[in-house]
Coordinates of C-alpha atoms in Angstrom, one line a residue:
M254 CA 70.7 -15.2 -40.0
R255 CA 67.6 -14.2 -42.8
R256 CA 64.7 -16.0 -41.3
P257 CA 62.5 -17.6 -43.2
V258 CA 59.6 -16.0 -44.9
A259 CA 57.4 -18.0 -42.8
L260 CA 59.0 -16.7 -39.4
R261 CA 58.6 -12.7 -40.4
L262 CA 54.9 -13.1 -41.5
Q263 CA 54.2 -14.0 -38.2
A264 CA 55.2 -10.0 -37.2
T265 CA 54.2 -8.6 -40.6
L266 CA 50.2 -9.8 -40.0
A267 CA 49.5 -8.7 -36.3
T268 CA 51.0 -5.4 -37.5
A269 CA 48.2 -5.5 -40.7
V270 CA 45.0 -7.1 -38.7
V271 CA 43.6 -3.3 -38.3
G272 CA 44.6 -2.8 -42.0
V273 CA 42.8 -5.3 -43.6
A274 CA 39.3 -4.7 -41.7
V275 CA 39.1 -1.6 -42.8
A276 CA 39.5 -2.9 -46.2
V277 CA 37.4 -5.5 -45.8
A278 CA 34.3 -3.0 -44.5
M279 CA 35.4 -0.7 -48.2
P280 CA 32.7 -1.0 -50.7
T281 CA 33.1 -2.8 -53.9
P282 CA 32.0 -2.0 -56.8
Q283 CA 28.8 -3.4 -58.3
A284 CA 30.2 -3.4 -61.9
S285 CA 29.5 -5.3 -65.7
A286 CA 32.8 -4.9 -67.1
A287 CA 36.0 -4.1 -65.8
V288 CA 36.8 -1.0 -65.0
G289 CA 38.8 1.7 -66.7
T290 CA 40.2 1.6 -69.5
A291 CA 44.0 -0.5 -69.2
T292 CA 46.4 1.0 -69.3
G293 CA 50.9 1.0 -69.8
Y294 CA 51.9 -1.4 -71.6
A295 CA 48.7 -3.8 -71.8
S296 CA 47.1 0.2 -73.6
Q297 CA 49.1 -0.8 -77.1
N298 CA 50.1 -3.6 -79.7
G299 CA 45.9 -3.2 -80.1
G300 CA 45.1 -2.2 -76.9
T301 CA 43.4 -4.6 -74.1
T302 CA 39.1 -4.5 -73.6
G303 CA 38.4 -7.5 -72.3
G304 CA 35.7 -8.9 -72.5
A305 CA 34.2 -6.3 -73.4
G306 CA 30.3 -5.4 -75.6
G307 CA 30.1 -9.6 -74.4
Q308 CA 27.7 -11.0 -72.4
T309 CA 27.8 -10.4 -68.8
V310 CA 27.5 -14.0 -66.3
R311 CA 27.9 -14.3 -62.5
A312 CA 29.7 -16.8 -61.1
T313 CA 29.8 -18.0 -57.1
T314 CA 32.6 -20.8 -58.0
G315 CA 35.4 -22.1 -60.5
T316 CA 33.4 -24.8 -62.3
A317 CA 30.7 -21.5 -63.1
I318 CA 33.8 -20.1 -64.3
H319 CA 34.7 -22.7 -66.5
T320 CA 30.6 -23.5 -68.3
A321 CA 30.4 -19.5 -68.9
L322 CA 33.9 -19.9 -71.1
C323 CA 32.7 -23.4 -72.6
N324 CA 29.4 -22.6 -73.3
R325 CA 30.3 -19.3 -75.5
A326 CA 29.6 -19.2 -79.1
S327 CA 33.2 -19.2 -80.3
S328 CA 36.7 -19.2 -77.8
S329 CA 37.3 -15.0 -79.0
T330 CA 33.5 -14.5 -78.2
P331 CA 33.7 -11.8 -75.6
I332 CA 32.8 -12.3 -72.2
V333 CA 32.5 -10.7 -68.6
I334 CA 32.5 -13.0 -66.1
E335 CA 31.2 -11.6 -63.2
V336 CA 32.6 -13.6 -59.6
S337 CA 31.6 -13.7 -55.6
G338 CA 32.4 -16.1 -52.9
T339 CA 35.7 -18.5 -52.8
I340 CA 37.4 -19.9 -55.5
N341 CA 38.2 -23.1 -54.8
H342 CA 39.6 -26.6 -55.0
G343 CA 36.3 -28.1 -54.6
N344 CA 34.1 -26.2 -56.6
T345 CA 36.5 -26.2 -59.5
A346 CA 35.9 -28.6 -62.0
K347 CA 36.8 -29.1 -65.7
V348 CA 34.4 -28.5 -68.3
S349 CA 34.7 -29.5 -71.5
G350 CA 33.9 -27.6 -75.3
S351 CA 34.4 -26.0 -78.5
S352 CA 35.5 -22.9 -77.0
C353 CA 38.1 -24.0 -74.0
N354 CA 40.2 -25.6 -72.7
T355 CA 40.0 -25.9 -68.9
A356 CA 40.9 -28.2 -65.9
A357 CA 39.8 -29.0 -62.8
G358 CA 42.4 -27.5 -59.5
V359 CA 42.9 -23.8 -61.2
I360 CA 41.5 -21.0 -63.3
E361 CA 42.0 -22.5 -66.2
L362 CA 42.7 -19.2 -69.2
K363 CA 44.1 -21.5 -72.7
E364 CA 43.5 -21.2 -75.4
I365 CA 41.0 -18.0 -75.5
S366 CA 41.2 -13.9 -76.1
N367 CA 38.4 -11.7 -75.3
V368 CA 38.0 -12.3 -71.5
T369 CA 36.8 -10.3 -68.5
I370 CA 36.8 -11.7 -65.0
I371 CA 36.2 -9.2 -61.9
G372 CA 35.2 -9.6 -58.6
V373 CA 31.7 -7.8 -57.3
G374 CA 29.6 -8.1 -54.7
G375 CA 30.7 -8.9 -51.2
G376 CA 34.5 -10.4 -52.9
A377 CA 35.8 -12.6 -54.4
V378 CA 38.3 -15.0 -53.6
F379 CA 40.3 -17.7 -55.1
D380 CA 41.7 -19.9 -52.4
Q381 CA 44.2 -21.7 -53.2
L382 CA 43.4 -21.9 -56.5
G383 CA 46.0 -19.7 -59.0
I384 CA 44.8 -18.4 -62.6
H385 CA 46.4 -19.7 -65.4
I386 CA 46.8 -17.3 -68.7
R387 CA 48.3 -20.1 -71.3
D388 CA 48.3 -19.3 -75.3
S389 CA 45.2 -16.3 -75.0
R390 CA 45.2 -12.2 -75.6
N391 CA 43.1 -9.7 -74.6
I392 CA 42.1 -10.2 -70.8
I393 CA 41.3 -8.5 -67.6
I394 CA 41.2 -9.3 -64.3
Q395 CA 39.9 -6.8 -61.7
N396 CA 39.3 -6.9 -57.6
V397 CA 39.8 -10.3 -57.1
T398 CA 41.4 -12.0 -54.5
V399 CA 44.7 -15.0 -55.0
R400 CA 45.8 -16.2 -51.9
N401 CA 47.8 -19.0 -50.7
V402 CA 48.7 -21.3 -54.2
K403 CA 50.9 -23.7 -53.6
K404 CA 53.3 -25.6 -55.9
S405 CA 54.3 -29.1 -52.9
G406 CA 52.3 -30.0 -50.1
S407 CA 48.3 -30.1 -50.7
P408 CA 46.7 -28.8 -52.4
T409 CA 47.9 -27.5 -55.5
S410 CA 47.9 -25.6 -58.5
N411 CA 49.7 -23.3 -60.4
G412 CA 53.2 -24.6 -60.9
G413 CA 52.7 -22.8 -57.0
D414 CA 52.2 -19.3 -59.1
A415 CA 49.4 -17.0 -57.7
I416 CA 48.5 -15.5 -62.1
G417 CA 51.0 -17.1 -64.0
M418 CA 51.3 -16.2 -67.7
E419 CA 53.3 -18.6 -70.8
S420 CA 53.5 -19.2 -74.6
T421 CA 52.2 -16.7 -76.5
V422 CA 50.5 -14.8 -74.4
R423 CA 49.5 -10.9 -75.3
N424 CA 47.7 -7.9 -73.9
I425 CA 46.5 -8.5 -70.6
W426 CA 45.9 -6.2 -67.2
V427 CA 46.0 -7.1 -63.6
D428 CA 44.3 -4.4 -62.3
H429 CA 43.3 -4.1 -58.0
V430 CA 44.2 -7.5 -57.5
T431 CA 45.1 -9.0 -53.6
L432 CA 48.2 -11.5 -54.4
E433 CA 49.1 -13.1 -51.0
A434 CA 51.4 -15.8 -50.0
S435 CA 51.9 -18.0 -47.1
G436 CA 55.6 -17.9 -46.5
G437 CA 58.8 -19.2 -49.4
E438 CA 59.6 -22.1 -51.4
A439 CA 60.7 -24.2 -48.3
E440 CA 56.8 -23.7 -47.9
G441 CA 55.6 -25.0 -50.9
F442 CA 54.9 -21.6 -52.8
D443 CA 55.9 -20.2 -55.5
G444 CA 56.1 -16.7 -57.5
L445 CA 52.7 -14.3 -57.3
F446 CA 52.9 -13.1 -60.9
D447 CA 54.5 -14.6 -63.3
M448 CA 55.3 -14.5 -66.9
K449 CA 56.8 -16.8 -69.2
D450 CA 57.4 -18.2 -72.7
D451 CA 56.5 -15.1 -75.2
T452 CA 54.4 -12.8 -72.7
Q453 CA 54.4 -9.8 -73.9
Y454 CA 52.3 -6.8 -73.9
V455 CA 51.0 -6.9 -69.6
T456 CA 50.0 -4.2 -66.7
L457 CA 49.9 -5.5 -62.7
S458 CA 48.2 -1.8 -61.8
Y459 CA 47.5 -0.8 -58.4
S460 CA 47.6 -4.1 -56.2
I461 CA 49.4 -5.5 -53.5
L462 CA 52.1 -8.3 -53.6
R463 CA 52.9 -9.5 -50.4
N464 CA 54.3 -12.2 -48.0
S465 CA 56.2 -14.2 -50.4
G466 CA 59.0 -15.6 -51.3
R467 CA 58.5 -15.0 -54.6
G468 CA 57.7 -11.4 -56.1
G469 CA 57.0 -12.5 -59.7
L470 CA 59.7 -13.1 -63.0
I471 CA 59.7 -12.0 -67.0
G472 CA 61.9 -15.3 -68.6
S473 CA 62.5 -18.5 -66.4
S474 CA 65.4 -18.9 -67.4
E475 CA 68.3 -16.3 -68.7
S476 CA 67.5 -17.8 -72.6
D477 CA 63.7 -16.9 -71.4
R478 CA 64.0 -13.3 -73.3
S479 CA 61.3 -13.5 -75.2
N480 CA 58.8 -11.4 -72.6
S481 CA 58.9 -8.0 -72.9
F482 CA 56.3 -4.9 -72.7
I483 CA 56.1 -5.0 -69.0
T484 CA 54.4 -2.0 -67.2
F485 CA 53.9 -1.8 -62.4
D486 CA 52.5 1.6 -61.2
H487 CA 51.0 1.9 -58.1
N488 CA 51.6 -1.7 -56.5
L489 CA 52.4 -2.7 -53.0
Y490 CA 55.2 -4.8 -53.1
E491 CA 55.5 -6.4 -48.7
N492 CA 57.6 -8.7 -46.4
I493 CA 58.9 -10.7 -49.9
D494 CA 62.3 -11.9 -50.5
S495 CA 62.9 -10.9 -53.5
R496 CA 62.1 -10.7 -57.5
T497 CA 60.2 -7.3 -57.5
P498 CA 60.1 -8.7 -60.2
L499 CA 63.4 -10.7 -61.6
L500 CA 63.2 -9.1 -65.7
R501 CA 65.6 -11.3 -68.4
G502 CA 65.6 -9.4 -71.7
G503 CA 62.5 -7.3 -71.7
V504 CA 61.7 -4.1 -71.4
A505 CA 59.4 -2.9 -68.4
H506 CA 58.7 -0.1 -66.5
M507 CA 57.9 0.4 -62.7
Y508 CA 56.8 4.0 -62.0
N509 CA 54.3 5.1 -57.8
N510 CA 55.0 1.5 -56.7
H511 CA 55.7 1.5 -53.0
Y512 CA 58.5 -1.7 -52.1
S513 CA 58.6 -2.4 -48.4
G514 CA 60.5 -5.3 -46.4
L515 CA 62.9 -6.3 -49.3
H516 CA 64.7 -8.7 -47.8
E517 CA 67.3 -10.0 -51.0
S518 CA 66.8 -8.3 -53.4
G519 CA 64.2 -6.0 -55.1
I520 CA 64.0 -5.5 -58.8
N521 CA 66.2 -7.5 -60.7
S522 CA 67.2 -6.5 -64.2
R523 CA 69.2 -9.7 -66.0
A524 CA 70.0 -11.5 -69.3
G525 CA 70.5 -8.7 -71.1
A526 CA 66.6 -6.7 -69.8
R527 CA 65.9 -3.1 -69.6
A528 CA 63.6 -1.7 -66.8
K529 CA 63.3 2.0 -66.3
V530 CA 62.0 3.1 -62.3
E531 CA 61.0 6.0 -62.3
N532 CA 58.9 8.2 -59.1
N533 CA 58.5 4.7 -56.9
Y534 CA 59.4 5.1 -53.4
F535 CA 61.9 2.4 -50.9
R536 CA 61.4 1.7 -47.0
N537 CA 63.0 -0.6 -45.2
S538 CA 64.3 -3.2 -47.8
K539 CA 67.5 -4.3 -49.1
D540 CA 69.8 -4.0 -52.4
V541 CA 66.2 -2.9 -54.2
L542 CA 67.3 -3.1 -58.0
G543 CA 71.3 -4.4 -59.8
T544 CA 71.4 -7.1 -61.4
F545 CA 71.8 -9.9 -58.9
Y546 CA 72.8 -14.4 -58.7
T547 CA 74.5 -14.0 -62.2
N548 CA 76.8 -11.8 -64.2
E549 CA 74.7 -11.2 -67.5
R550 CA 73.5 -8.4 -66.7
G551 CA 70.8 -6.2 -67.7
T552 CA 70.7 -2.7 -67.1
W553 CA 68.3 0.6 -66.1
Q554 CA 67.3 4.6 -65.7
V555 CA 66.3 6.0 -63.0
G556 CA 65.0 8.8 -62.1
G557 CA 62.6 10.3 -59.2
N558 CA 62.9 7.4 -56.1
I559 CA 63.0 7.4 -52.9
F560 CA 65.3 5.2 -50.6
D561 CA 63.9 5.8 -46.8
N562 CA 66.4 3.4 -45.2
V563 CA 67.9 0.7 -48.2
T564 CA 70.7 -1.2 -47.4
W565 CA 73.5 -2.0 -50.7
S566 CA 75.1 -5.3 -50.1
A567 CA 78.9 -5.0 -51.7
P568 CA 79.8 -5.5 -55.7
G569 CA 80.6 -9.0 -56.7
N570 CA 80.6 -12.0 -58.7
E571 CA 77.2 -12.4 -59.3
N572 CA 76.3 -9.7 -57.5
Y573 CA 75.3 -6.0 -58.8
P574 CA 73.6 -3.9 -57.1
A575 CA 72.5 -0.4 -58.7
G576 CA 73.4 1.4 -55.0
P577 CA 73.9 3.0 -53.0
N578 CA 73.3 6.1 -55.0
P579 CA 71.4 4.6 -58.5
T580 CA 72.6 6.2 -61.5
S581 CA 71.2 5.6 -65.0
T582 CA 72.9 2.4 -67.2
T583 CA 70.2 2.9 -70.3
T584 CA 67.5 4.7 -71.5
V585 CA 63.9 3.5 -72.3
A586 CA 61.5 5.5 -75.1
I587 CA 58.4 5.1 -72.7
P588 CA 55.4 5.0 -76.4
Y589 CA 52.2 6.0 -73.6
S590 CA 51.0 8.4 -71.9
Y591 CA 51.1 8.4 -67.8
R592 CA 50.8 10.3 -64.3
L593 CA 53.8 10.5 -62.6
D594 CA 52.9 10.7 -57.9
G595 CA 55.6 12.1 -56.5
A596 CA 58.1 9.4 -55.0
S597 CA 57.5 11.4 -51.8
C598 CA 53.1 10.6 -51.8
V599 CA 53.5 7.2 -52.9
P600 CA 53.1 5.5 -49.7
D601 CA 49.6 6.6 -49.3
I602 CA 48.0 7.0 -52.6
V603 CA 48.8 3.1 -53.0
R604 CA 47.1 2.7 -49.8
Q605 CA 44.3 4.5 -50.1
T606 CA 43.3 3.2 -53.9
A607 CA 45.3 -0.7 -54.6
G608 CA 44.5 -4.0 -53.7
A609 CA 41.2 -5.5 -53.8
N610 CA 37.7 -4.1 -52.3
T611 CA 39.5 -0.9 -52.2
G612 CA 36.6 0.8 -54.3
L613 CA 38.4 -0.1 -58.0
R614 CA 39.4 4.1 -57.3
T615 CA 42.9 5.4 -59.0
S616 CA 45.5 7.7 -58.3
D617 CA 44.1 11.2 -60.3
G618 CA 47.7 12.5 -60.2
N619 CA 48.2 15.0 -58.7
C620 CA 48.4 12.1 -55.2
A621 CA 44.9 12.3 -54.9
P622 CA 42.6 9.2 -54.9
Q623 CA 39.6 9.2 -57.2
S624 CA 36.8 6.2 -57.4
P625 CA 36.1 5.4 -61.2
P626 CA 32.4 6.5 -62.6
P627 CA 29.3 5.0 -62.7
T628 CA 29.4 1.8 -64.5
T629 CA 26.3 1.1 -67.3
P630 CA 24.9 -2.3 -67.8
T631 CA 25.3 -1.9 -71.2
P632 CA 29.4 -1.5 -72.2
T633 CA 28.7 -1.3 -75.6
T634 CA 26.7 1.1 -76.2
P635 CA 28.5 4.7 -76.0
A636 CA 27.2 7.1 -73.7
P637 CA 25.9 10.2 -75.4
T638 CA 28.9 13.3 -75.8
T639 CA 29.2 16.6 -77.7
P640 CA 29.4 16.0 -80.5
P641 CA 28.1 12.0 -80.8
P642 CA 30.7 10.1 -81.3
T643 CA 32.2 8.4 -83.8
T644 CA 29.6 6.1 -85.1
T645 CA 26.9 8.6 -85.7
S646 CA 29.6 11.7 -87.2
P647 CA 30.3 12.9 -88.7
P648 CA 27.0 12.0 -91.0
P649 CA 28.0 9.7 -94.3
P650 CA 28.6 12.1 -97.2
S651 CA 26.4 11.9 -100.2
G652 CA 27.7 9.4 -103.1
T653 CA 30.2 6.0 -102.9
N654 CA 32.3 5.1 -100.6
L655 CA 35.4 4.6 -102.8
S656 CA 36.4 2.2 -100.3
L657 CA 34.6 0.0 -100.8
A658 CA 34.0 0.6 -105.1
S659 CA 35.6 -2.7 -106.6
G660 CA 39.3 -3.5 -107.1
A661 CA 39.6 -1.3 -104.1
G662 CA 42.1 -3.0 -101.5
A663 CA 43.8 -1.6 -98.6
D664 CA 47.9 -1.4 -97.0
G665 CA 50.4 -0.1 -94.5
S666 CA 53.0 0.3 -92.7
S667 CA 52.4 -2.0 -90.0
K668 CA 49.5 -3.9 -88.7
A669 CA 49.7 -4.6 -84.6
D670 CA 48.5 -8.4 -83.3
G671 CA 45.0 -9.1 -84.3
T672 CA 43.8 -5.9 -86.5
S673 CA 44.3 -6.4 -90.3
Y674 CA 44.5 -3.0 -92.6
G675 CA 40.9 -4.6 -94.6
N676 CA 39.5 -3.3 -91.6
V677 CA 39.1 0.0 -92.5
R678 CA 37.4 -0.7 -96.0
D679 CA 34.6 -3.6 -94.6
A680 CA 31.5 -0.8 -93.5
S681 CA 32.1 -1.9 -89.6
L682 CA 33.7 0.0 -86.6
G683 CA 33.9 -3.5 -84.5
T684 CA 37.5 -4.4 -86.5
W685 CA 39.9 -1.9 -86.9
W686 CA 43.4 -1.5 -88.0
S687 CA 46.1 0.0 -85.1
P688 CA 49.5 0.0 -86.5
S689 CA 52.2 -2.3 -84.7
G690 CA 53.0 1.1 -82.6
S691 CA 52.0 4.4 -81.7
T692 CA 52.4 5.7 -85.2
G693 CA 52.0 4.4 -89.0
T694 CA 50.5 4.8 -92.5
I695 CA 47.1 3.1 -93.4
S696 CA 46.2 3.8 -96.5
I697 CA 43.5 2.4 -99.8
K698 CA 44.9 2.2 -103.0
W699 CA 42.8 1.3 -106.7
G700 CA 43.9 -0.3 -109.7
S701 CA 43.6 2.8 -111.8
A702 CA 43.6 6.7 -111.3
T703 CA 41.3 7.7 -108.6
R704 CA 39.1 11.1 -108.0
V705 CA 39.4 12.2 -104.4
S706 CA 38.4 14.7 -102.6
R707 CA 36.9 14.2 -98.8
V708 CA 38.2 11.6 -96.6
V709 CA 36.0 10.9 -93.6
I710 CA 38.4 8.4 -90.5
R711 CA 35.9 6.9 -87.8
E712 CA 37.1 5.4 -84.7
P713 CA 35.5 2.8 -82.7
S714 CA 33.1 3.1 -80.4
G715 CA 34.5 3.7 -76.4
T716 CA 37.6 4.9 -78.1
Q717 CA 37.7 8.3 -79.4
G718 CA 39.8 10.8 -79.8
S719 CA 43.2 7.9 -80.0
I720 CA 44.5 9.8 -83.1
G721 CA 47.0 13.0 -82.4
S722 CA 48.3 14.8 -84.8
W723 CA 48.0 13.7 -88.9
Q724 CA 48.9 14.6 -92.7
L725 CA 46.7 13.2 -96.3
V726 CA 50.0 12.8 -98.5
N727 CA 49.4 11.9 -102.7
N728 CA 51.4 8.7 -102.4
D729 CA 51.8 8.4 -106.3
T730 CA 53.6 11.9 -105.8
G731 CA 54.8 12.3 -102.0
A732 CA 52.2 15.6 -101.8
V733 CA 50.5 16.6 -98.4
L734 CA 47.3 16.7 -98.9
A735 CA 45.9 17.7 -96.0
S736 CA 46.8 17.8 -91.6
G737 CA 44.9 18.0 -88.9
S738 CA 45.2 15.9 -85.9
G739 CA 41.9 13.8 -84.1
A740 CA 39.6 11.9 -86.7
G741 CA 36.6 13.1 -88.6
S742 CA 35.7 14.8 -91.9
I743 CA 38.3 16.2 -94.2
T744 CA 38.0 17.4 -96.7
F745 CA 40.8 19.4 -99.7
A746 CA 41.8 19.8 -103.7
A747 CA 39.9 16.7 -105.4
T748 CA 43.2 15.0 -107.2
S749 CA 43.6 12.0 -108.8
L750 CA 46.4 9.3 -107.6
Q751 CA 45.8 5.7 -107.4
K752 CA 47.0 5.3 -103.5
I753 CA 46.3 7.8 -100.6
N754 CA 48.3 7.4 -97.4
F755 CA 46.5 8.3 -93.9
K756 CA 49.9 9.1 -92.2
I757 CA 49.8 9.4 -88.5
N758 CA 52.2 11.3 -86.4
S759 CA 51.2 11.0 -82.6
S760 CA 48.4 8.9 -80.8
N761 CA 47.1 9.3 -76.9
G762 CA 47.7 5.6 -76.9
T763 CA 47.4 2.8 -79.5
P764 CA 45.2 4.6 -82.0
R765 CA 42.8 2.8 -83.9
V766 CA 40.9 3.4 -88.1
G767 CA 37.9 1.6 -87.5
E768 CA 36.8 3.2 -91.0
F769 CA 38.8 4.7 -93.6
E770 CA 35.8 6.4 -96.7
T771 CA 37.0 7.7 -100.0
Y772 CA 34.8 10.6 -101.9
A773 CA 35.0 11.8 -104.9
S774 CA 32.7 14.4 -103.9

């Protein structure tokens, strides 16, 4: 008979004491913005930058976190909240304001955008207090511990989820966090990392999820299939019964994760879901991949995984394990670039990099940890580079920028949430257009034929290099005026046209065009 999670914890925690002591003793970077750049699906759909460029505020209580949100000029004003100390029910009250919608007993990120919460100093611990993200976008949570959040008993918070997302949530990057419970549902706990009701473009990276009955879900029921585009990489799932994660109807990418001690089931792809599962290490676990507890089956693409002492149940009604010899049942195209560590080194590289207070180290893609570069107190100011960043180079051409002329307009093939075609002709690099995927077309047009011989494509600060290969096309005739790669100045034979297309054929992540300038000479 399977022992309850609470009983199994005694042995697991006893053997982990030495490892925990080492992790706590390691240095934590002082930071004024998120360290590193969002990866995986969080890098798509316009990208995830959190509060970059906004004011930096220090908080040592939950009330202070809420106050920082409520003191912003608007609900979308960027802000970086550096957190240290222990955040709990005793110091987390509701705060009111026009730029926030908070509640007591939970960190409420509701109906807001452009926020970074990062642990600094000696560490940030959310004790029995969950983080709730609802109707929000562009949020980064980094270098924090969330533990023992309950849905029953006392005190309760966030429905028992350590981090929970629901109701039209977009672009969330959760990185180098530790999420843990002290048992399963019978002990009052629910999921460690839950997404439901239209949550998309989320990455969970370099994190630890342990000692819980449920790792997390994507979709709250078989009919909740609007959640998708989730990446899990370099995470440790340890001593968990099931849901690592449970995936309903969406697309997810799991690579270079270490799964150890999964007692009932692991990655549960069901209700039409599609999971790409590659170069993971599964150890001492049962039924680590398949469709479980339903006859509405999901699919998976597998490759490069290691199954070390993994047992598989016999298939039957509402039980469709992928093993003992997992093979692919679908294919999943991944739109972003990523570096795969070999599965054999995953336990070691994850041990050295995952979780809060581990120095925010990442893998170099060759099974070796690397420390993040130093951060600066002014993240909106680009460091000097050669050549200079796009904001200062190339210099403005002589003459009038025809894109800003009266009667000019812009359109395109698609646009990511939060971006606009018109942002490429507003004389500001603080706004931009991105396609809904990694490729797309942005156009400048006029009411009558206009003579053009030079185009300047400018990327927003900090995003240089995202544009790959491109073609400049005369929309009137379909003729290719020029082709190349990267942003910058483009010259070509003077042409009279009513509409000119900048067609991006490849990119590094999601491309961004801050300005599409056009000139007669």
